[in-house]
Amino acid sequence: MIYFISDLHLSPRTPGAIRLFKAFLARIAHPDVARNNRLYLLGDCFETWVGDDDMEDPCHQEIIAALAQASAAGLAIHLQHGNRDFLLGQDFARAAGLTLLPDPYVLSTPQWQFVLSHGDALCTDDEAYQQFRAQTRRPDWQAAFLAKPLRERLAIAAQLRQQSEVAKRGKSAYLMDLNPGETDDFLRQHGYATFIHGHTHQPATHDHIVDGIHVERWVLADWSEDRGEALSWDGAQLRRESLLPS
């Protein structure tokens, strides 16, 4: 089985979501099935990530330990950056036993082809966000930010998070969704592969007709304290699975 999840937004403020995630990992990394399973985390696994030197945080340690245990059992884990955790680096990847992927990423299986992305790069109607995104992905900006003391980075992240929540309340819904034209171009550029992404917190399955070709777009659900969702591929079909506390 191949599993796709995104937008867990794990933090010390979401202990329920962390428990759900650990239980999900334990199930798909069970010794009987782990080596036949793959997991793709499509961004925003963490609510915020200000650098790999913050791995000593107890919450981060708990999540990293669960990922490393699942990886050691044989589960192949792959992760894309989201808009909240784009500073996850190779030190984190080594500690968690996972592989960082570019965005977008084309996943080919014997039966089908998928293109995976967090999704935020296609929200092009939100020009202010795209300017911020372009700035924070620059190597010089990241180097300067990571050179700041950890406490200062945490304070900056908290301020930015608060500003983002305020800004979202004043934005039209279309600004926070994928631009239709850009999405069709993206599907065309990636060979009309089935598109799986997160970011918008609007789980749905969309049908696109691009150059006369039917293409599916699956939007992953965000997680909360009392529910999660995984999309699975068994070699024949995609299926949504609700994850609830035991």
XYZ file of N, CA and C in Angstrom:
738
model
N 0.842 -1.197 0.000
C 0.000 0.000 0.000
C 0.879 1.249 0.000
N 0.403 2.262 -0.683
C 1.035 3.580 -0.639
C 0.051 4.522 0.037
N 0.533 5.267 1.024
C -0.320 6.183 1.776
C 0.144 7.620 1.549
N -0.828 8.530 1.455
C -0.563 9.952 1.282
C -1.289 10.714 2.394
N -0.569 11.589 3.094
C -1.180 12.442 4.112
C -0.529 13.818 4.032
N -1.187 14.818 4.576
C -0.600 16.163 4.633
C -1.316 16.980 5.698
N -0.731 18.128 5.996
C -1.358 19.134 6.855
C -1.748 18.588 8.225
N -0.786 17.902 8.854
C -1.011 17.441 10.226
C -0.846 18.589 11.216
N 0.041 19.524 10.906
C 0.288 20.700 11.745
C 0.576 20.304 13.195
N 1.450 19.331 13.367
C 1.746 18.823 14.704
C 2.528 19.848 15.518
N 2.167 19.959 16.786
C 2.827 20.885 17.706
C 2.457 20.487 19.126
N 3.088 21.098 20.136
C 2.694 20.800 21.520
C 1.230 21.106 21.804
N 0.603 21.939 20.977
C -0.812 22.290 21.182
C -1.767 21.265 20.578
N -1.221 20.213 19.911
C -2.082 19.220 19.272
C -1.722 17.804 19.726
N -1.816 17.516 21.015
C -1.439 16.172 21.486
C -2.325 15.080 20.890
N -3.594 15.392 20.627
C -4.484 14.400 20.040
C -4.047 14.013 18.641
N -3.651 15.007 17.840
C -3.188 14.726 16.488
C -1.888 13.920 16.515
N -1.027 14.215 17.477
C 0.225 13.445 17.602
C -0.084 11.988 17.934
N -1.033 11.754 18.840
C -1.409 10.374 19.177
C -1.983 9.655 17.951
N -2.825 10.339 17.184
C -3.386 9.756 15.968
C -2.278 9.377 14.984
N -1.325 10.280 14.815
C -0.236 10.052 13.870
C 0.612 8.868 14.315
N 0.939 8.798 15.587
C 1.752 7.694 16.081
C 1.022 6.359 15.929
N -0.281 6.354 16.177
C -1.055 5.122 16.015
C -1.112 4.705 14.542
N -1.262 5.680 13.651
C -1.287 5.406 12.216
C 0.057 4.831 11.765
N 1.154 5.462 12.205
C 2.480 4.964 11.862
C 2.682 3.538 12.359
N 2.278 3.275 13.590
C 2.457 1.943 14.164
C 1.705 0.893 13.352
N 0.539 1.252 12.847
C -0.266 0.288 12.079
C 0.360 -0.013 10.734
N 0.762 1.031 9.991
C 1.281 0.776 8.643
C 2.737 0.332 8.665
N 3.383 0.439 9.834
C 4.765 -0.027 9.975
C 4.838 -1.308 10.788
N 3.709 -1.982 10.940
C 3.710 -3.268 11.644
C 4.660 -4.214 10.910
N 5.402 -5.042 11.628
C 6.383 -5.923 10.976
C 5.809 -6.785 9.851
N 4.530 -7.123 9.919
C 3.929 -7.974 8.894
C 3.721 -7.251 7.565
N 3.665 -5.911 7.604
C 3.303 -5.163 6.386
C 4.280 -4.054 6.028
N 5.162 -3.686 6.938
C 5.969 -2.469 6.775
C 6.738 -2.437 5.464
N 7.352 -3.545 5.090
C 8.221 -3.529 3.905
C 7.436 -3.503 2.596
N 6.135 -3.647 2.683
C 5.293 -3.533 1.493
C 4.587 -2.183 1.415
N 4.824 -1.307 2.384
C 4.125 -0.031 2.451
C 5.075 1.141 2.222
N 4.496 2.226 1.714
C 5.217 3.489 1.573
C 4.325 4.614 2.084
N 4.943 5.633 2.657
C 4.217 6.791 3.166
C 4.783 8.058 2.555
N 3.893 8.889 2.026
C 4.273 10.191 1.476
C 3.590 11.283 2.301
N 4.409 12.097 2.967
C 3.945 13.254 3.745
C 4.082 14.479 2.847
N 2.942 15.063 2.449
C 2.979 16.136 1.449
C 2.905 17.525 2.074
N 3.731 17.752 3.074
C 3.885 19.100 3.607
C 3.079 19.406 4.847
N 3.603 20.352 5.621
C 2.999 20.800 6.875
C 2.758 19.651 7.844
N 3.762 18.786 7.959
C 3.738 17.789 9.026
C 3.767 18.503 10.376
N 4.531 19.599 10.431
C 4.645 20.393 11.658
C 3.936 21.733 11.486
N 3.444 22.268 12.573
C 2.823 23.583 12.550
C 3.841 24.659 12.205
N 5.051 24.469 12.694
C 6.137 25.381 12.335
C 7.456 24.652 12.529
N 8.451 25.067 11.740
C 9.794 24.484 11.882
C 10.786 25.593 11.568
N 11.590 25.951 12.562
C 12.483 27.101 12.398
C 13.934 26.692 12.193
N 14.184 25.409 12.023
C 15.542 24.928 11.812
C 15.768 23.615 12.509
N 16.699 22.825 11.967
C 16.927 21.496 12.524
C 17.567 21.527 13.902
N 18.051 22.684 14.325
C 18.583 22.760 15.692
C 17.470 22.814 16.727
N 16.218 22.810 16.294
C 15.084 22.774 17.218
C 14.598 21.339 17.434
N 15.373 20.357 17.007
C 14.948 18.966 17.163
C 14.954 18.504 18.613
N 15.600 19.262 19.503
C 15.639 18.848 20.902
C 14.342 19.156 21.630
N 13.460 19.915 20.996
C 12.149 20.161 21.590
C 11.478 18.814 21.884
N 10.918 18.603 23.097
C 10.340 17.295 23.452
C 9.260 16.825 22.479
N 8.436 17.740 22.003
C 7.402 17.378 21.036
C 8.030 16.880 19.744
N 9.032 17.603 19.260
C 9.706 17.184 18.039
C 10.418 15.854 18.237
N 11.010 15.661 19.399
C 11.682 14.404 19.688
C 10.702 13.227 19.638
N 9.513 13.426 20.155
C 8.499 12.367 20.157
C 8.110 11.973 18.736
N 7.910 12.970 17.894
C 7.499 12.703 16.513
C 8.644 12.069 15.718
N 9.853 12.595 15.891
C 11.011 12.046 15.192
C 11.244 10.596 15.597
N 11.094 10.296 16.884
C 11.282 8.926 17.362
C 10.270 7.981 16.725
N 9.019 8.431 16.589
C 7.992 7.586 15.977
C 8.297 7.340 14.505
N 8.742 8.379 13.807
C 9.111 8.223 12.397
C 10.307 7.284 12.256
N 11.305 7.460 13.090
C 12.515 6.631 13.012
C 12.193 5.170 13.302
N 11.301 4.934 14.253
C 10.913 3.557 14.583
C 10.190 2.909 13.399
N 9.301 3.667 12.763
C 8.577 3.146 11.603
C 9.534 2.866 10.450
N 10.482 3.765 10.241
C 11.472 3.571 9.188
C 12.332 2.345 9.461
N 12.753 2.168 10.709
C 13.576 1.018 11.075
C 12.832 -0.295 10.869
N 11.497 -0.246 10.984
C 10.690 -1.451 10.775
C 10.557 -1.806 9.305
N 10.948 -0.880 8.422
C 10.901 -1.166 6.997
C 9.984 -0.272 6.196
N 9.258 0.640 6.843
C 8.370 1.554 6.132
C 9.207 2.613 5.414
N 8.996 2.770 4.122
C 9.673 3.821 3.354
C 8.892 5.118 3.503
N 9.529 6.150 4.058
C 8.860 7.411 4.353
C 9.481 8.525 3.517
N 8.646 9.309 2.856
C 9.088 10.405 2.002
C 8.333 11.665 2.416
N 9.017 12.791 2.380
C 8.402 14.034 2.863
C 8.693 15.200 1.925
N 7.646 15.973 1.631
C 7.792 17.250 0.935
C 7.632 18.385 1.946
N 8.240 19.510 1.630
C 8.074 20.682 2.477
C 6.694 21.293 2.282
N 6.160 21.855 3.359
C 4.942 22.645 3.279
C 5.259 24.109 3.488
N 4.237 24.920 3.555
C 4.458 26.346 3.791
C 4.794 26.638 5.246
N 4.551 25.683 6.155
C 4.875 25.899 7.562
C 6.207 25.264 7.968
N 6.647 24.251 7.223
C 7.857 23.531 7.638
C 8.874 23.406 6.506
N 8.992 24.483 5.714
C 9.899 24.435 4.565
C 11.366 24.449 4.958
N 11.674 24.643 6.244
C 13.061 24.636 6.700
C 13.503 23.273 7.234
N 12.654 22.256 7.106
C 13.095 20.905 7.454
C 14.301 20.544 6.584
N 15.351 20.065 7.226
C 16.590 19.826 6.503
C 17.087 18.396 6.610
N 18.302 18.194 6.118
C 18.853 16.842 6.062
C 19.159 16.276 7.448
N 19.472 17.118 8.427
C 19.685 16.605 9.782
C 18.396 15.980 10.314
N 17.285 16.660 10.090
C 15.990 16.097 10.484
C 15.722 14.807 9.724
N 15.951 14.814 8.408
C 15.667 13.638 7.590
C 16.453 12.422 8.083
N 17.732 12.621 8.416
C 18.543 11.508 8.913
C 18.022 11.013 10.258
N 17.668 11.930 11.140
C 17.181 11.530 12.460
C 15.868 10.769 12.367
N 14.999 11.178 11.436
C 13.681 10.562 11.300
C 13.691 9.345 10.372
N 14.800 9.133 9.667
C 14.880 7.990 8.774
C 14.024 8.122 7.533
N 13.923 9.333 7.008
C 13.077 9.545 5.839
C 13.845 10.263 4.730
N 13.197 10.374 3.580
C 13.780 11.021 2.415
C 13.010 12.289 2.086
N 13.726 13.401 1.912
C 13.094 14.640 1.484
C 12.922 14.619 -0.029
N 11.739 15.060 -0.474
C 11.428 15.064 -1.901
C 11.298 16.488 -2.419
N 11.604 16.694 -3.695
C 11.322 18.001 -4.305
C 9.821 18.183 -4.481
N 9.426 19.398 -4.716
C 8.025 19.732 -4.976
C 7.976 20.501 -6.292
N 7.334 19.948 -7.331
C 6.551 18.708 -7.360
C 7.435 17.483 -7.516
N 6.798 16.320 -7.328
C 7.488 15.043 -7.467
C 6.592 14.089 -8.235
N 7.135 13.459 -9.262
C 6.372 12.485 -10.052
C 6.625 11.091 -9.481
N 5.547 10.440 -9.076
C 5.605 9.087 -8.525
C 5.029 8.117 -9.549
N 5.866 7.248 -10.054
C 5.426 6.250 -11.023
C 5.348 4.883 -10.352
N 4.234 4.206 -10.535
C 4.067 2.846 -10.057
C 3.837 1.960 -11.283
N 3.910 0.645 -11.123
C 3.650 -0.220 -12.277
C 2.266 -0.016 -12.882
N 1.325 0.471 -12.063
C -0.045 0.591 -12.542
C -0.443 2.005 -12.958
N 0.196 3.029 -12.363
C -0.309 4.385 -12.559
C 0.795 5.396 -12.299
N 0.517 6.650 -12.664
C 1.471 7.727 -12.396
C 0.770 8.862 -11.669
N 1.452 9.377 -10.666
C 0.930 10.469 -9.846
C 1.929 11.618 -9.853
N 1.416 12.826 -9.644
C 2.285 13.962 -9.373
C 1.880 14.510 -8.013
N 2.870 14.682 -7.150
C 2.642 15.054 -5.753
C 3.170 16.457 -5.495
N 2.431 17.216 -4.694
C 2.852 18.569 -4.341
C 2.155 18.974 -3.054
N 2.768 19.912 -2.326
C 2.023 20.493 -1.209
C 0.832 21.272 -1.739
N 1.033 22.038 -2.811
C -0.067 22.730 -3.469
C -0.019 24.237 -3.389
N 0.736 24.784 -2.441
C 0.697 26.229 -2.229
C 1.281 27.020 -3.394
N 2.188 26.417 -4.161
C 2.794 27.147 -5.278
C 1.787 27.472 -6.368
N 0.655 26.774 -6.382
C -0.362 27.013 -7.407
C -1.462 27.964 -6.936
N -1.358 28.467 -5.718
C -2.323 29.467 -5.220
C -1.867 30.854 -5.668
N -1.806 31.036 -6.967
C -1.158 32.221 -7.528
C -2.013 33.478 -7.468
N -3.310 33.340 -7.158
C -4.136 34.538 -7.021
C -3.761 35.332 -5.769
N -3.167 34.669 -4.799
C -2.729 35.330 -3.570
C -1.314 35.869 -3.798
N -1.232 37.049 -4.390
C 0.064 37.597 -4.778
C 0.944 37.902 -3.568
N 0.339 38.364 -2.482
C 1.136 38.681 -1.293
C 1.801 37.419 -0.748
N 1.055 36.319 -0.706
C 1.645 35.081 -0.223
C 2.740 34.596 -1.160
N 2.518 34.675 -2.463
C 3.523 34.194 -3.412
C 4.818 35.000 -3.317
N 4.707 36.293 -3.037
C 5.913 37.101 -2.840
C 6.659 36.646 -1.588
N 5.902 36.395 -0.512
C 6.514 35.902 0.721
C 7.147 34.527 0.492
N 6.446 33.672 -0.239
C 6.960 32.331 -0.509
C 8.270 32.402 -1.299
N 8.291 33.236 -2.322
C 9.503 33.357 -3.136
C 10.675 33.865 -2.299
N 10.404 34.820 -1.417
C 11.472 35.363 -0.571
C 12.030 34.305 0.373
N 11.148 33.563 1.044
C 11.593 32.627 2.070
C 12.194 31.349 1.496
N 12.046 31.117 0.195
C 12.688 29.950 -0.421
C 14.074 30.282 -0.963
N 14.465 31.551 -0.911
C 15.789 31.927 -1.407
C 16.869 31.441 -0.439
N 17.951 30.853 -0.949
C 19.020 30.364 -0.067
C 19.613 31.453 0.820
N 19.741 32.690 0.301
C 20.336 33.747 1.125
C 19.414 34.127 2.274
N 18.100 34.166 2.021
C 17.149 34.471 3.110
C 17.209 33.378 4.163
N 17.215 32.122 3.731
C 17.224 31.018 4.687
C 18.508 31.007 5.501
N 19.625 31.290 4.850
C 20.895 31.320 5.573
C 20.892 32.412 6.633
N 20.365 33.589 6.281
C 20.313 34.698 7.234
C 19.366 34.382 8.386
N 18.239 33.763 8.066
C 17.272 33.421 9.115
C 17.844 32.373 10.053
N 18.459 31.345 9.505
C 19.001 30.272 10.333
C 20.201 30.714 11.160
N 20.809 31.833 10.787
C 21.933 32.362 11.560
C 21.464 33.068 12.831
N 20.176 33.380 12.907
C 19.645 34.044 14.103
C 19.548 33.036 15.249
N 19.593 33.507 16.500
C 19.425 32.600 17.645
C 18.078 31.883 17.585
N 18.041 30.656 18.087
C 16.819 29.844 18.040
C 15.643 30.566 18.689
N 15.877 31.198 19.829
C 14.772 31.876 20.512
C 14.183 32.983 19.639
N 15.033 33.707 18.937
C 14.550 34.774 18.058
C 13.748 34.200 16.892
N 14.234 33.100 16.325
C 13.505 32.465 15.212
C 12.131 31.978 15.656
N 12.050 31.409 16.843
C 10.763 30.949 17.359
C 9.795 32.120 17.540
N 10.313 33.249 18.014
C 9.468 34.426 18.201
C 8.989 34.964 16.861
N 9.874 34.987 15.868
C 9.489 35.455 14.535
C 8.417 34.543 13.949
N 8.599 33.223 14.106
C 7.624 32.271 13.570
C 6.263 32.444 14.226
N 6.249 32.673 15.534
C 4.981 32.881 16.234
C 4.281 34.143 15.737
N 5.050 35.193 15.510
C 4.475 36.436 14.997
C 3.918 36.243 13.589
N 4.675 35.564 12.735
C 4.224 35.323 11.367
C 2.968 34.458 11.353
N 2.909 33.482 12.241
C 1.737 32.613 12.320
C 0.499 33.411 12.718
N 0.675 34.322 13.690
C -0.444 35.156 14.117
C -0.891 36.078 12.991
N 0.052 36.673 12.282
C -0.279 37.546 11.160
C -0.999 36.774 10.060
N -0.575 35.537 9.830
C -1.201 34.706 8.801
C -2.652 34.409 9.147
N -2.919 34.104 10.420
C -4.294 33.800 10.829
C -5.193 35.019 10.669
N -4.670 36.182 11.003
C -5.453 37.416 10.844
C -5.710 37.685 9.367
N -4.668 37.509 8.544
C -4.804 37.776 7.112
C -5.808 36.842 6.465
N -5.829 35.569 6.876
C -6.741 34.600 6.269
C -8.197 34.967 6.494
N -8.472 35.575 7.650
C -9.866 35.936 7.946
C -10.385 37.002 6.997
N -9.488 37.770 6.412
C -9.915 38.829 5.513
C -9.796 38.480 4.041
N -9.376 37.238 3.728
C -9.167 36.861 2.340
C -10.379 36.155 1.757
N -10.626 36.400 0.491
C -11.655 35.653 -0.222
C -11.197 34.214 -0.391
N -12.161 33.302 -0.461
C -11.840 31.879 -0.527
C -10.990 31.545 -1.755
N -11.249 32.211 -2.872
C -10.532 31.856 -4.095
C -9.036 32.153 -3.985
N -8.667 33.115 -3.133
C -7.251 33.447 -2.975
C -6.475 32.305 -2.331
N -7.166 31.506 -1.515
C -6.497 30.433 -0.787
C -6.648 29.089 -1.479
N -7.165 29.098 -2.707
C -7.310 27.866 -3.471
C -6.401 27.915 -4.699
N -6.259 26.781 -5.357
C -5.403 26.713 -6.537
C -6.042 27.470 -7.701
N -5.225 28.185 -8.455
C -5.718 28.892 -9.625
C -6.060 27.867 -10.711
N -7.261 27.916 -11.265
C -7.670 26.885 -12.234
C -6.771 26.800 -13.460
N -6.426 27.945 -14.029
C -5.576 27.925 -15.217
C -4.189 27.389 -14.923
N -3.606 27.836 -13.808
C -2.280 27.347 -13.420
C -2.320 25.835 -13.160
N -3.422 25.375 -12.581
C -3.552 23.945 -12.288
C -3.618 23.124 -13.569
N -4.393 23.588 -14.541
C -4.459 22.873 -15.818
C -3.094 22.849 -16.502
N -2.368 23.965 -16.449
C -1.022 23.997 -17.023
C -0.102 23.011 -16.307
N -0.231 22.947 -14.990
C 0.578 22.021 -14.176
C 0.296 20.579 -14.586
N -0.979 20.241 -14.759
C -1.345 18.883 -15.162
C -0.804 18.563 -16.553
N -0.865 19.539 -17.430
C -0.346 19.365 -18.791
C 1.176 19.118 -18.750
N 1.875 19.924 -17.948
C 3.331 19.817 -17.860
C 3.783 18.482 -17.267
N 2.908 17.855 -16.483
C 3.281 16.602 -15.818
C 2.553 15.401 -16.421
N 2.280 15.506 -17.697
C 1.796 14.351 -18.438
C 0.425 13.858 -18.041
N -0.418 14.761 -17.528
C -1.806 14.423 -17.170
C -1.870 13.356 -16.070
N -0.829 13.325 -15.234
C -0.809 12.373 -14.117
C -1.842 12.765 -13.073
N -2.338 11.795 -12.339
C -3.251 12.065 -11.230
C -2.523 12.938 -10.202
N -3.154 14.031 -9.825
C -2.532 15.047 -8.976
C -3.039 14.884 -7.544
N -2.095 14.766 -6.603
C -2.431 14.664 -5.176
C -1.726 15.794 -4.444
N -2.480 16.555 -3.653
C -1.880 17.671 -2.906
C -2.681 17.968 -1.648
N -2.134 18.834 -0.822
C -2.805 19.299 0.387
C -2.928 20.812 0.364
N -2.601 21.426 1.503
C -2.498 22.869 1.700
C -3.826 23.585 1.892
N -4.828 23.318 1.065
C -6.040 24.141 1.094
C -6.993 23.766 2.222
N -6.812 22.613 2.834
C -7.724 22.121 3.873
C -9.149 21.978 3.343
N -9.273 21.676 2.061
C -10.586 21.496 1.429
C -10.610 20.142 0.725
N -10.680 19.046 1.489
C -10.604 17.711 0.881
C -11.725 17.491 -0.127
N -11.323 17.035 -1.297
C -12.282 16.793 -2.380
C -11.554 16.062 -3.494
N -12.342 15.528 -4.417
C -11.791 14.956 -5.639
C -12.348 15.749 -6.811
N -11.450 16.342 -7.595
C -11.847 17.201 -8.709
C -11.554 16.511 -10.034
N -12.424 16.717 -10.993
C -12.240 16.197 -12.341
C -11.863 17.337 -13.272
N -10.698 17.223 -13.885
C -10.225 18.228 -14.838
C -10.232 17.616 -16.236
N -10.651 18.387 -17.204
C -10.532 18.003 -18.602
C -9.480 18.919 -19.218
N -8.299 18.364 -19.488
C -7.167 19.138 -20.005
C -6.796 18.583 -21.376
N -6.946 19.405 -22.390
C -6.669 18.971 -23.768
C -7.480 17.732 -24.125
N -8.705 17.685 -23.600
C -9.593 16.558 -23.886
C -9.323 15.318 -23.060
N -8.382 15.405 -22.119
C -8.008 14.255 -21.288
C -8.552 14.450 -19.878
N -9.190 13.419 -19.346
C -9.722 13.486 -17.982
C -8.602 13.228 -16.977
N -8.422 14.167 -16.044
C -7.393 14.055 -15.008
C -8.050 14.275 -13.645
N -7.733 13.402 -12.698
C -8.248 13.562 -11.342
C -7.265 14.349 -10.483
N -7.831 15.166 -9.603
C -7.046 15.904 -8.601
C -7.631 15.597 -7.233
N -6.826 14.975 -6.394
C -7.248 14.592 -5.049
C -6.637 15.556 -4.035
N -7.481 16.229 -3.273
C -7.040 17.173 -2.247
C -7.108 16.470 -0.893
N -5.981 16.417 -0.207
C -5.908 15.745 1.074
C -6.519 16.594 2.181
N -7.030 15.924 3.201
C -7.629 16.608 4.354
C -6.557 17.018 5.355
N -6.813 18.095 6.066
C -5.982 18.460 7.205
C -6.405 17.626 8.415
N -5.510 17.541 9.400
C -5.775 16.766 10.614
C -6.179 17.704 11.743
N -6.866 17.136 12.736
C -7.253 17.896 13.925
C -6.997 17.032 15.155
N -7.453 17.489 16.294
C -7.242 16.765 17.545
C -8.000 15.446 17.602
N -9.081 15.322 16.855
C -9.911 14.121 16.984
C -10.165 13.390 15.670
N -9.432 13.765 14.617
C -9.593 13.023 13.368
C -8.422 13.308 12.440
N -8.160 12.320 11.605
C -7.172 12.468 10.553
C -7.687 11.774 9.312
N -6.911 11.858 8.247
C -7.305 11.166 7.025
C -6.068 10.754 6.256
N -6.121 9.580 5.682
C -5.068 9.101 4.792
C -5.707 8.698 3.473
N -5.000 8.965 2.393
C -5.391 8.499 1.072
C -4.484 7.316 0.745
N -5.069 6.213 0.322
C -4.262 5.019 0.056
C -4.436 4.555 -1.385
N -3.382 3.952 -1.895
C -3.363 3.374 -3.245
C -2.956 1.917 -3.115
N -3.817 1.015 -3.575
C -3.549 -0.412 -3.458
C -3.117 -1.049 -4.775
N -2.813 -0.206 -5.765
C -2.440 -0.709 -7.068
C -3.574 -0.700 -8.055
N -4.791 -0.427 -7.539
C -5.960 -0.408 -8.416
C -6.793 0.853 -8.249
N -6.896 1.348 -7.022
C -7.719 2.527 -6.798
C -7.224 3.332 -5.601
N -7.583 4.612 -5.599
C -7.342 5.484 -4.456
C -8.566 5.437 -3.542
N -8.296 5.468 -2.241
C -9.394 5.388 -1.274
C -9.064 6.254 -0.067
N -10.039 7.032 0.380
C -9.863 7.832 1.592
C -10.191 6.984 2.823
N -9.367 7.167 3.856
C -9.557 6.435 5.094
C -9.583 7.418 6.255
N -10.672 7.428 6.982
C -10.781 8.282 8.166
C -10.001 7.649 9.318
N -9.275 8.477 10.042
C -8.490 8.006 11.192
C -9.063 8.657 12.443
N -9.502 7.832 13.366
C -10.146 8.318 14.583
C -9.417 7.774 15.797
N -9.540 8.455 16.945
C -8.883 7.948 18.165
C -9.414 6.574 18.516
N -8.532 5.727 19.029
C -8.945 4.377 19.430
C -9.663 4.412 20.770
